Structure formats: C-alpha cells, structure tokens
C-alpha cells in the first residue's frame, strides 16, 4: 500500500515494537512477567519521564518565540484533550462503566510520551521535544484526574492536589524556571540526566510488550469497538484539531509538534492504568496495539511550498507509487495527503538531516557539505549545532572536511608576514648599521 512506504514513521514504529518484543518474549519465558512490569510503572512515570522533561527545558535556548510557544502549546494541548473528552462522552453510553472507561481513555489519550516525542525529535529536532513536553504535562494533568476517574469506572476520587502534584506537572514546574534562568550546569549533571531520559521510550515499550503478551489477538481485530476507537484517535480528533489550530493562527514547529502529539496512537498506559485500577488490561493493550499498527498508515507525506509549485521534502517514493499504481491512485481519489511546511530552504535541509539521522541513514560526507551550505546562509556554528543535534567539536570537524579555509572563514586574523619582505628589511637594516 501507498502509506506502507512512509519510511520515517514506519521505521520509528518498527523500532518501538522491536523493543516491545523484548517484553513480549521475556513474559512468555517467565523472566519478566506482566506482574513484574506493573512494579516498574511507578519508576517510569515518577522518575524517568520527569527527568526527560526537565532535561529538555534545561537545554532549550531562551527566546521570545519559545516563551510564546510554551503558552500556545499549553492552550493547544488543553484544547485537544477538551475536544477528545467531549467526543468521548458521546460514545459508549450503553457500556458498563468499567468497559466504557477503557474505551474513552484509549480514545482520548495519545501515546505522546513514547511515540510522539521520538517522532517530533526526528521531524523538527529539539523544539519538537520542547513543545511535546508541554503536551505531555497537560496529558498528565488530565490523565491523573479525568482519565483515572473514567478508567476506574467512576470509583476513583479526583484529588485536586494531583493537578499539580503529579510527575508530569512537577517536571514542567521545575523545568520552566530552569528554562527562564538558563543555568550553566556541568556535564557531570547533564549527562546522567540525558542518559536517564533516554530510557523513557525503551522502558515503556518493554512494559507494554508484557501486556501485549497477555492480550487476546483474535479479539483485537474482531471487535468493531476497537476499530471505532482507532478511527477517532487517529483520524477524527487529529483532523478536528488541525483545523482548529490553523484557524487560530498556530504555525511552524509548534503546529507540527501539536499535530504529532494529537495524532499519535492510543497511550500505552491505557493498559497500565487499567491494570492498576482492576479494569480490563487486555482490552487496554488491544486498543493501544491496534491503533499503533494503524498509525503507520495515517501519517502523511511531508512537503513544502516553493515558488514554482510543490517540492517534496520527504516522501518522493510515496508520491511516485501513488501516481504510478492505478488502484492506489483510484483509492485516494487522485489526491495525495500532505503536510505543508512553511520553512526556508535551510530549515528544510536541517529537517531532512534529522529525518535521516533518526533512521541512521545519513552520510558523513553529505552532512559536511550541508553544514558548509548552512554556513553560507549565515548560520552560526551554535545554530547549526542546535538544529542538527551536534556538539561544537562535531560541527568544526565537519567544516574541516570541506577544507581549513572553509572551516575558519568566519574568523578574523592578523596580517600574515611576507618572508621575502622581512628578509629584505633585515638586510637593509644590517647594511645601515654597518655604515654607522
């Protein structure tokens, strides 16, 4: 199929599921069972995820655009959960409170922490993680209140203190002052935080794998309710939010980050919270598993607008298949789903580099040429390093690959000595001294 060729997104999903396969296999072997995974959930949500969020805020550069982006990200994230919650209240009214709670939770809450964050990093870099972290904070506020109330079958009491005193919110409350103050912390502190934060996705997916090992795979593709939830989570809610965001003037990296977060598949903690509140964890796993599989076919081709028409930034082969295969072209009505990037040439270059780095397919020599091109567009070394996720030494090494003159073209030097002139001057001085 056409959408099966979405290599970037499919690659990310495949990698995540390969990690979950570890949990699946270890559960079947009895090494790490679902009961063991439940005890690791608290470590994940109370330690690992907050550290990942705090680290992102600490390392993000302070600019007026980022401050405005944070405020808009909060509004967009709350709006997404509000719209999803309202739509959820209209569905599954005739189900039992417990079953209804799992469906509504799975329909409302996206896998923002474990899938949207890695995808946002691949598409728009550190700013994607920055804005998605705000979405995750709002996710936690709503999940720890309304979400728990629903998935517990309306038995859990909403503790208003948890609006603030939950790991996601506390992480943002700690991260925001660090973002504004921009403290310079030593690598002995930053590096461990980065390493712990990097455990976020692998740990969550291994836990998720243990729940998949106990899911009913026949029911996953037999129950029409699961298909309905996947449709709402992956298509209806994201499309509603894209229209709303665009009408409200949200653009650029913030729009992309919010759309990625809103269109991610069902949160893996649907199964985790269902188990925690004695609900149907298998149903939660089925919701998350089916929507995650379908999410590969719901991500559009990325393009950008050029003076002479449309330029494909990522998705050349998808576009070619959609045009060449008659049955695919007919099924799409002759149209190609796209996301429009309002970015300059150099910004689109950096986006492409991040895509390829995320897949491990970028070549060093080509990267060096791109760094040189960005320098010729008056990008500083600091900006290149930030946008491409490189440290200063790596940027310098890549510039040196194009020649020392290119690497140090932005430096000012004193005038060089002319050896012949210096020799003549020394000889004249010697003859002058001898006459004296």
CSV table of C-alpha atoms in Angstrom, one decimal:
chain,number,residue,atom,x,y,z
A,1,UNK,CA,0.0,0.0,0.0
A,2,UNK,CA,1.0,3.6,-0.5
A,3,UNK,CA,1.1,4.6,3.1
A,4,UNK,CA,3.2,1.5,3.9
A,5,UNK,CA,6.1,3.3,2.3
A,6,UNK,CA,6.2,6.0,4.9
A,7,UNK,CA,9.7,5.0,5.8
A,8,UNK,CA,10.4,7.5,8.6
A,9,UNK,CA,7.3,7.0,10.6
A,10,UNK,CA,7.1,3.2,9.9
A,11,UNK,CA,10.8,2.9,10.9
A,12,UNK,CA,10.1,4.7,14.3
A,13,UNK,CA,7.1,2.5,14.9
A,14,UNK,CA,9.0,-0.7,13.9
A,15,UNK,CA,11.9,0.2,16.3
A,16,UNK,CA,9.4,0.8,19.2
A,17,UNK,CA,7.7,-2.5,18.5
A,18,UNK,CA,11.0,-4.4,18.3
A,19,UNK,CA,11.7,-3.1,21.8
A,20,UNK,CA,8.3,-4.1,23.0
A,21,UNK,CA,9.1,-7.6,21.6
A,22,UNK,CA,11.7,-7.9,24.3
A,23,UNK,CA,9.0,-7.5,26.9
A,24,UNK,CA,6.7,-9.9,25.0
A,25,UNK,CA,9.3,-12.6,24.8
A,26,UNK,CA,10.5,-12.2,28.4
A,27,UNK,CA,6.9,-12.5,29.6
A,28,UNK,CA,6.4,-15.7,27.6
A,29,UNK,CA,9.7,-17.1,29.0
A,30,UNK,CA,8.7,-16.1,32.6
A,31,UNK,CA,11.7,-13.8,33.0
A,32,UNK,CA,9.9,-10.5,33.2
A,33,UNK,CA,6.1,-11.0,33.5
A,34,UNK,CA,3.2,-8.6,33.5
A,35,UNK,CA,3.1,-8.6,37.3
A,36,UNK,CA,6.8,-7.5,37.4
A,37,UNK,CA,6.1,-4.8,34.8
A,38,UNK,CA,3.4,-3.3,37.0
A,39,UNK,CA,6.0,-2.6,39.6
A,40,UNK,CA,8.3,-0.8,37.1
A,41,UNK,CA,5.4,1.5,36.0
A,42,UNK,CA,6.0,3.8,39.0
A,43,UNK,CA,9.7,4.1,38.2
A,44,UNK,CA,8.9,5.1,34.6
A,45,UNK,CA,6.2,7.7,35.4
A,46,UNK,CA,7.7,9.1,38.6
A,47,UNK,CA,11.4,9.2,37.7
A,48,UNK,CA,12.4,8.6,34.1
A,49,UNK,CA,9.8,10.7,32.3
A,50,UNK,CA,10.1,13.8,34.6
A,51,UNK,CA,13.9,13.7,34.2
A,52,UNK,CA,13.5,13.6,30.4
A,53,UNK,CA,11.1,16.6,30.5
A,54,UNK,CA,13.4,18.6,32.9
A,55,UNK,CA,16.4,18.0,30.7
A,56,UNK,CA,14.6,19.2,27.6
A,57,UNK,CA,13.7,22.5,29.3
A,58,UNK,CA,17.2,23.0,30.8
A,59,UNK,CA,18.9,22.6,27.4
A,60,UNK,CA,16.4,24.7,25.3
A,61,UNK,CA,17.6,28.2,24.4
A,62,UNK,CA,15.6,31.1,25.9
A,63,UNK,CA,14.0,33.2,23.1
A,64,UNK,CA,10.7,35.2,22.9
A,65,UNK,CA,9.4,32.8,20.3
A,66,UNK,CA,9.9,29.9,22.7
A,67,UNK,CA,8.1,31.7,25.5
A,68,UNK,CA,5.2,32.4,23.3
A,69,UNK,CA,5.3,28.8,22.0
A,70,UNK,CA,5.1,27.4,25.5
A,71,UNK,CA,1.9,29.4,26.2
A,72,UNK,CA,0.3,28.4,22.9
A,73,UNK,CA,1.4,24.8,23.5
A,74,UNK,CA,-0.5,24.7,26.8
A,75,UNK,CA,-3.6,26.1,25.1
A,76,UNK,CA,-3.4,23.7,22.2
A,77,UNK,CA,-2.8,20.7,24.5
A,78,UNK,CA,-5.8,21.5,26.7
A,79,UNK,CA,-8.0,22.2,23.7
A,80,UNK,CA,-7.1,18.8,22.2
A,81,UNK,CA,-8.0,17.0,25.4
A,82,UNK,CA,-11.2,19.0,25.8
A,83,UNK,CA,-12.4,18.2,22.3
A,84,UNK,CA,-11.4,14.5,22.8
A,85,UNK,CA,-13.2,14.4,26.1
A,86,UNK,CA,-16.4,15.9,24.7
A,87,UNK,CA,-16.4,13.4,21.8
A,88,UNK,CA,-15.7,10.5,24.2
A,89,UNK,CA,-18.8,11.5,26.3
A,90,UNK,CA,-20.9,11.0,23.3
A,91,UNK,CA,-19.7,7.4,22.7
A,92,UNK,CA,-20.2,4.1,24.5
A,93,UNK,CA,-23.0,5.2,26.7
A,94,UNK,CA,-24.6,1.8,26.8
A,95,UNK,CA,-21.5,0.0,28.0
A,96,UNK,CA,-20.7,-0.8,31.6
A,97,UNK,CA,-18.8,2.0,33.5
A,98,UNK,CA,-15.6,-0.1,33.6
A,99,UNK,CA,-15.6,-1.1,29.9
A,100,UNK,CA,-16.7,2.4,28.9
A,101,UNK,CA,-13.9,3.9,30.9
A,102,UNK,CA,-11.2,1.9,29.0
A,103,UNK,CA,-12.7,2.9,25.6
A,104,UNK,CA,-12.9,6.6,26.5
A,105,UNK,CA,-9.4,6.7,28.0
A,106,UNK,CA,-8.0,5.0,24.9
A,107,UNK,CA,-9.8,7.3,22.6
A,108,UNK,CA,-8.8,10.5,24.4
A,109,UNK,CA,-5.1,9.9,25.4
A,110,UNK,CA,-2.4,9.6,22.8
A,111,UNK,CA,1.0,8.0,23.1
A,112,UNK,CA,2.6,11.4,23.4
A,113,UNK,CA,5.4,10.3,25.7
A,114,UNK,CA,6.6,7.2,24.0
A,115,UNK,CA,5.9,7.8,20.3
A,116,UNK,CA,5.2,11.5,19.7
A,117,UNK,CA,8.4,12.6,21.4
A,118,UNK,CA,10.7,10.5,19.3
A,119,UNK,CA,8.8,11.4,16.1
A,120,UNK,CA,8.9,15.1,16.9
A,121,UNK,CA,12.6,14.8,17.5
A,122,UNK,CA,13.1,13.2,14.1
A,123,UNK,CA,10.9,15.7,12.3
A,124,UNK,CA,11.7,19.1,13.9
A,125,UNK,CA,14.5,18.5,16.4
A,126,UNK,CA,14.8,19.6,20.0
A,127,UNK,CA,12.0,22.2,19.6
A,128,UNK,CA,9.7,19.3,18.9
A,129,UNK,CA,10.6,17.7,22.2
A,130,UNK,CA,10.3,21.0,23.9
A,131,UNK,CA,6.7,21.6,22.8
A,132,UNK,CA,5.7,17.9,23.1
A,133,UNK,CA,6.9,18.0,26.7
A,134,UNK,CA,4.3,20.7,27.4
A,135,UNK,CA,1.7,18.4,25.8
A,136,UNK,CA,2.9,15.6,28.0
A,137,UNK,CA,2.5,17.8,31.1
A,138,UNK,CA,-1.1,18.6,30.1
A,139,UNK,CA,-1.6,14.9,29.3
A,140,UNK,CA,-0.6,14.0,32.9
A,141,UNK,CA,-2.8,16.6,34.5
A,142,UNK,CA,-5.9,15.3,32.6
A,143,UNK,CA,-4.9,11.6,32.9
A,144,UNK,CA,-4.3,11.8,36.7
A,145,UNK,CA,-7.8,13.4,37.1
A,146,UNK,CA,-10.4,12.8,34.4
A,147,UNK,CA,-8.6,9.8,33.0
A,148,UNK,CA,-8.3,7.9,36.2
A,149,UNK,CA,-11.9,8.8,37.0
A,150,UNK,CA,-13.0,7.2,33.7
A,151,UNK,CA,-10.8,4.1,33.7
A,152,UNK,CA,-11.6,3.2,37.3
A,153,UNK,CA,-15.3,3.1,36.4
A,154,UNK,CA,-16.0,6.3,38.3
A,155,UNK,CA,-14.8,4.8,41.5
A,156,UNK,CA,-11.6,6.7,42.0
A,157,UNK,CA,-11.9,10.1,43.6
A,158,UNK,CA,-10.4,13.1,41.8
A,159,UNK,CA,-7.8,14.6,44.1
A,160,UNK,CA,-7.3,18.3,43.0
A,161,UNK,CA,-3.8,18.2,44.5
A,162,UNK,CA,-2.8,15.8,41.8
A,163,UNK,CA,-3.4,18.6,39.2
A,164,UNK,CA,-0.1,19.9,40.4
A,165,UNK,CA,1.4,17.1,42.4
A,166,UNK,CA,1.9,14.6,39.6
A,167,UNK,CA,5.2,13.8,38.0
A,168,UNK,CA,4.4,15.4,34.6
A,169,UNK,CA,3.3,18.7,36.1
A,170,UNK,CA,6.0,18.8,38.6
A,171,UNK,CA,8.6,18.2,35.9
A,172,UNK,CA,7.3,21.2,33.9
A,173,UNK,CA,7.1,23.4,37.1
A,174,UNK,CA,10.8,22.6,37.8
A,175,UNK,CA,11.8,22.9,34.1
A,176,UNK,CA,10.2,26.2,33.5
A,177,UNK,CA,12.4,28.2,35.9
A,178,UNK,CA,15.4,26.4,34.6
A,179,UNK,CA,14.4,27.4,31.0
A,180,UNK,CA,14.0,31.1,32.0
A,181,UNK,CA,17.1,31.2,34.1
A,182,UNK,CA,19.3,29.3,31.7
A,183,UNK,CA,21.8,28.0,34.4
A,184,UNK,CA,25.1,26.6,33.1
A,185,UNK,CA,25.3,23.2,34.7
A,186,UNK,CA,28.3,20.9,34.4
A,187,UNK,CA,28.3,17.8,32.1
A,188,UNK,CA,28.6,15.6,35.2
A,189,UNK,CA,25.0,16.6,36.0
A,190,UNK,CA,23.6,17.0,32.4
A,191,UNK,CA,24.9,13.8,31.0
A,192,UNK,CA,23.3,11.4,33.6
A,193,UNK,CA,20.0,13.3,33.2
A,194,UNK,CA,20.2,12.8,29.4
A,195,UNK,CA,21.0,9.1,29.9
A,196,UNK,CA,18.1,8.5,32.2
A,197,UNK,CA,15.7,10.5,29.9
A,198,UNK,CA,16.8,8.3,27.0
A,199,UNK,CA,15.4,5.3,28.9
A,200,UNK,CA,11.9,6.6,28.6
A,201,UNK,CA,10.8,5.0,25.3
A,202,UNK,CA,12.6,1.6,25.7
A,203,UNK,CA,11.4,1.1,29.2
A,204,UNK,CA,7.8,2.0,28.4
A,205,UNK,CA,7.8,-0.3,25.3
A,206,UNK,CA,9.2,-3.3,27.2
A,207,UNK,CA,6.5,-2.9,29.8
A,208,UNK,CA,3.9,-2.6,27.0
A,209,UNK,CA,5.3,-5.8,25.5
A,210,UNK,CA,4.4,-7.7,28.6
A,211,UNK,CA,0.8,-6.5,28.3
A,212,UNK,CA,0.7,-7.5,24.6
A,213,UNK,CA,1.9,-11.0,25.6
A,214,UNK,CA,-1.4,-11.3,27.6
A,215,UNK,CA,-3.7,-9.7,25.0
A,216,UNK,CA,-6.3,-11.6,23.0
A,217,UNK,CA,-5.0,-11.1,19.4
A,218,UNK,CA,-8.2,-12.6,18.0
A,219,UNK,CA,-10.4,-10.1,19.8
A,220,UNK,CA,-8.0,-7.2,18.7
A,221,UNK,CA,-9.2,-7.5,15.1
A,222,UNK,CA,-12.7,-8.9,15.7
A,223,UNK,CA,-14.2,-6.2,17.9
A,224,UNK,CA,-15.8,-3.3,16.0
A,225,UNK,CA,-15.4,-1.1,19.0
A,226,UNK,CA,-11.6,-1.2,18.6
A,227,UNK,CA,-11.8,0.0,15.0
A,228,UNK,CA,-14.1,2.8,16.1
A,229,UNK,CA,-11.7,3.9,18.8
A,230,UNK,CA,-8.7,3.8,16.4
A,231,UNK,CA,-10.7,5.9,13.9
A,232,UNK,CA,-11.5,8.5,16.5
A,233,UNK,CA,-7.9,8.5,17.9
A,234,UNK,CA,-6.0,8.6,14.6
A,235,UNK,CA,-8.3,10.5,12.3
A,236,UNK,CA,-11.3,12.3,13.7
A,237,UNK,CA,-9.7,14.0,16.7
A,238,UNK,CA,-6.4,15.0,14.8
A,239,UNK,CA,-8.4,16.4,11.9
A,240,UNK,CA,-10.6,18.5,14.2
A,241,UNK,CA,-7.5,19.8,15.9
A,242,UNK,CA,-5.6,20.6,12.7
A,243,UNK,CA,-8.5,22.7,11.5
A,244,UNK,CA,-8.9,24.5,14.9
A,245,UNK,CA,-5.1,25.1,15.3
A,246,UNK,CA,-4.9,26.5,11.8
A,247,UNK,CA,-7.9,28.8,12.2
A,248,UNK,CA,-6.3,30.1,15.4
A,249,UNK,CA,-3.1,31.0,13.6
A,250,UNK,CA,-0.8,28.3,15.0
A,251,UNK,CA,2.0,27.7,12.6
A,252,UNK,CA,5.6,26.4,12.2
A,253,UNK,CA,7.2,23.9,14.6
A,254,UNK,CA,4.6,24.4,17.2
A,255,UNK,CA,1.8,23.3,14.8
A,256,UNK,CA,3.8,20.3,13.7
A,257,UNK,CA,4.6,19.2,17.3
A,258,UNK,CA,0.9,19.6,18.4
A,259,UNK,CA,-0.4,17.7,15.4
A,260,UNK,CA,2.1,14.9,16.0
A,261,UNK,CA,1.0,14.7,19.7
A,262,UNK,CA,-2.7,14.8,18.8
A,263,UNK,CA,-2.4,12.1,16.1
A,264,UNK,CA,-0.3,9.6,18.0
A,265,UNK,CA,-1.9,6.2,18.7
A,266,UNK,CA,-3.5,5.2,21.9
A,267,UNK,CA,-1.4,5.7,25.0
A,268,UNK,CA,0.4,2.6,26.2
A,269,UNK,CA,-0.6,3.5,29.8
A,270,UNK,CA,-4.2,2.6,28.9
A,271,UNK,CA,-3.3,-1.0,29.7
A,272,UNK,CA,-1.1,0.1,32.7
A,273,UNK,CA,-3.8,2.2,34.4
A,274,UNK,CA,-6.5,-0.4,33.6
A,275,UNK,CA,-4.4,-3.0,35.4
A,276,UNK,CA,-3.8,-0.6,38.3
A,277,UNK,CA,-7.5,0.1,38.8
A,278,UNK,CA,-8.6,-3.6,38.4
A,279,UNK,CA,-10.0,-2.9,34.9
A,280,UNK,CA,-9.5,-4.9,31.7
A,281,UNK,CA,-5.8,-4.5,31.0
A,282,UNK,CA,-6.1,-6.9,28.0
A,283,UNK,CA,-8.6,-4.5,26.4
A,284,UNK,CA,-6.3,-1.6,27.0
A,285,UNK,CA,-3.5,-3.5,25.3
A,286,UNK,CA,-5.7,-4.3,22.3
A,287,UNK,CA,-6.6,-0.6,21.9
A,288,UNK,CA,-3.0,0.5,22.1
A,289,UNK,CA,-1.7,-2.3,19.8
A,290,UNK,CA,-4.3,-1.9,17.1
A,291,UNK,CA,-4.1,1.9,16.9
A,292,UNK,CA,-0.3,1.7,16.9
A,293,UNK,CA,-0.4,-0.6,13.9
A,294,UNK,CA,-2.8,1.6,12.1
A,295,UNK,CA,-0.9,4.8,12.9
A,296,UNK,CA,1.7,3.8,10.3
A,297,UNK,CA,-0.9,4.4,7.5
A,298,UNK,CA,-2.3,7.6,8.9
A,299,UNK,CA,0.9,9.7,8.7
A,300,UNK,CA,1.0,12.0,5.6
A,301,UNK,CA,3.8,12.8,3.2
A,302,UNK,CA,5.8,15.9,4.2
A,303,UNK,CA,6.1,18.6,1.5
A,304,UNK,CA,6.9,22.3,1.3
A,305,UNK,CA,5.6,25.1,-0.9
A,306,UNK,CA,8.1,26.5,-3.4
A,307,UNK,CA,7.8,29.5,-5.8
A,308,UNK,CA,7.3,27.1,-8.8
A,309,UNK,CA,4.9,24.7,-7.1
A,310,UNK,CA,5.3,21.9,-4.6
A,311,UNK,CA,8.6,20.4,-3.6
A,312,UNK,CA,8.7,17.1,-1.9
A,313,UNK,CA,10.9,17.2,1.2
A,314,UNK,CA,10.2,13.7,2.4
A,315,UNK,CA,8.2,11.1,0.6
A,316,UNK,CA,9.5,11.0,-3.0
A,317,UNK,CA,8.8,7.3,-3.4
A,318,UNK,CA,5.4,7.5,-1.8
A,319,UNK,CA,4.4,10.2,-4.3
A,320,UNK,CA,5.8,8.1,-7.1
A,321,UNK,CA,3.8,5.0,-6.0
A,322,UNK,CA,0.6,7.0,-5.6
A,323,UNK,CA,0.9,8.2,-9.2
A,324,UNK,CA,2.1,5.0,-10.9
A,325,UNK,CA,-0.2,2.5,-9.3
A,326,UNK,CA,-3.7,2.9,-10.7
A,327,UNK,CA,-5.6,1.1,-7.8
A,328,UNK,CA,-3.8,3.3,-5.2
A,329,UNK,CA,-4.4,6.5,-7.2
A,330,UNK,CA,-8.1,5.5,-7.5
A,331,UNK,CA,-8.4,4.7,-3.8
A,332,UNK,CA,-7.1,8.1,-3.0
A,333,UNK,CA,-9.3,9.9,-5.4
A,334,UNK,CA,-6.3,11.3,-7.3
A,335,UNK,CA,-5.2,13.2,-4.2
A,336,UNK,CA,-2.0,12.9,-2.1
A,337,UNK,CA,-2.3,13.5,1.7
A,338,UNK,CA,0.4,16.1,2.7
A,339,UNK,CA,1.7,18.3,5.5
A,340,UNK,CA,2.8,21.7,4.3
A,341,UNK,CA,6.0,23.1,5.8
A,342,UNK,CA,6.3,26.9,5.8
A,343,UNK,CA,10.1,26.8,6.2
A,344,UNK,CA,13.0,28.3,4.4
A,345,UNK,CA,15.4,26.2,2.3
A,346,UNK,CA,18.0,25.9,5.1
A,347,UNK,CA,15.3,24.9,7.6
A,348,UNK,CA,14.1,22.2,5.2
A,349,UNK,CA,17.6,20.9,4.9
A,350,UNK,CA,18.0,20.5,8.6
A,351,UNK,CA,14.7,18.7,8.8
A,352,UNK,CA,15.9,16.3,6.2
A,353,UNK,CA,19.1,15.7,8.1
A,354,UNK,CA,17.2,15.0,11.3
A,355,UNK,CA,14.9,12.5,9.4
A,356,UNK,CA,17.9,10.6,8.0
A,357,UNK,CA,19.9,10.7,11.3
A,358,UNK,CA,16.8,9.2,13.1
A,359,UNK,CA,16.9,6.3,10.6
A,360,UNK,CA,20.7,6.0,10.8
A,361,UNK,CA,21.0,6.6,7.1
A,362,UNK,CA,22.8,9.9,6.8
A,363,UNK,CA,26.3,10.0,5.3
A,364,UNK,CA,29.1,11.9,7.0
A,365,UNK,CA,30.4,13.5,3.8
A,366,UNK,CA,26.9,14.7,2.8
A,367,UNK,CA,26.4,16.1,6.3
A,368,UNK,CA,29.7,18.0,6.0
A,369,UNK,CA,28.5,19.6,2.7
A,370,UNK,CA,25.2,20.5,4.3
A,371,UNK,CA,27.0,22.2,7.2
A,372,UNK,CA,29.1,24.2,4.7
A,373,UNK,CA,25.9,25.2,2.9
A,374,UNK,CA,24.2,26.4,6.1
A,375,UNK,CA,27.3,28.4,6.9
A,376,UNK,CA,27.0,30.1,3.6
A,377,UNK,CA,23.4,31.0,4.6
A,378,UNK,CA,24.9,32.9,7.5
A,379,UNK,CA,24.1,30.3,10.1
A,380,UNK,CA,26.4,30.4,13.2
A,381,UNK,CA,28.1,27.3,14.5
A,382,UNK,CA,25.9,27.4,17.5
A,383,UNK,CA,22.7,27.4,15.5
A,384,UNK,CA,23.9,24.6,13.3
A,385,UNK,CA,24.8,22.5,16.3
A,386,UNK,CA,21.4,23.2,18.0
A,387,UNK,CA,19.3,22.4,14.9
A,388,UNK,CA,21.2,19.3,13.9
A,389,UNK,CA,21.9,18.0,17.4
A,390,UNK,CA,25.7,18.3,17.3
A,391,UNK,CA,28.2,19.5,19.8
A,392,UNK,CA,30.6,22.3,18.7
A,393,UNK,CA,33.5,19.9,18.1
A,394,UNK,CA,31.4,17.9,15.7
A,395,UNK,CA,30.4,21.0,13.7
A,396,UNK,CA,34.0,22.1,13.5
A,397,UNK,CA,35.2,18.6,12.3
A,398,UNK,CA,32.5,18.5,9.6
A,399,UNK,CA,33.5,22.0,8.4
A,400,UNK,CA,37.2,21.0,8.3
A,401,UNK,CA,36.2,18.1,5.9
A,402,UNK,CA,35.5,20.8,3.3
A,403,UNK,CA,38.9,22.4,3.9
A,404,UNK,CA,40.6,24.6,6.5
A,405,UNK,CA,39.8,27.8,4.6
A,406,UNK,CA,36.1,27.0,4.7
A,407,UNK,CA,36.3,25.9,8.4
A,408,UNK,CA,37.8,29.2,9.6
A,409,UNK,CA,36.3,31.6,7.0
A,410,UNK,CA,34.3,33.3,9.8
A,411,UNK,CA,37.4,34.1,11.8
A,412,UNK,CA,39.5,37.4,11.8
A,413,UNK,CA,43.2,37.0,11.5
A,414,UNK,CA,46.1,39.5,11.8
A,415,UNK,CA,48.0,40.2,8.6
A,416,UNK,CA,50.5,37.5,7.6
A,417,UNK,CA,54.2,38.0,7.3
A,418,UNK,CA,55.8,38.3,3.9
A,419,UNK,CA,59.0,36.3,4.3
A,420,UNK,CA,60.8,37.9,1.3
A,421,UNK,CA,59.9,41.4,2.5
A,422,UNK,CA,61.1,40.6,6.0
A,423,UNK,CA,64.4,39.3,4.7
A,424,UNK,CA,64.9,42.4,2.5
A,425,UNK,CA,64.1,44.6,5.5
A,426,UNK,CA,66.5,42.8,7.7
A,427,UNK,CA,69.3,43.1,5.1
A,428,UNK,CA,68.7,46.8,4.7
A,429,UNK,CA,68.9,47.3,8.4
A,430,UNK,CA,72.2,45.3,8.6
A,431,UNK,CA,73.7,47.5,5.9
A,432,UNK,CA,72.6,50.6,7.6
A,433,UNK,CA,74.1,49.5,10.9
A,434,UNK,CA,77.4,48.7,9.2
A,435,UNK,CA,77.6,52.3,7.7
A,436,UNK,CA,77.3,53.7,11.2
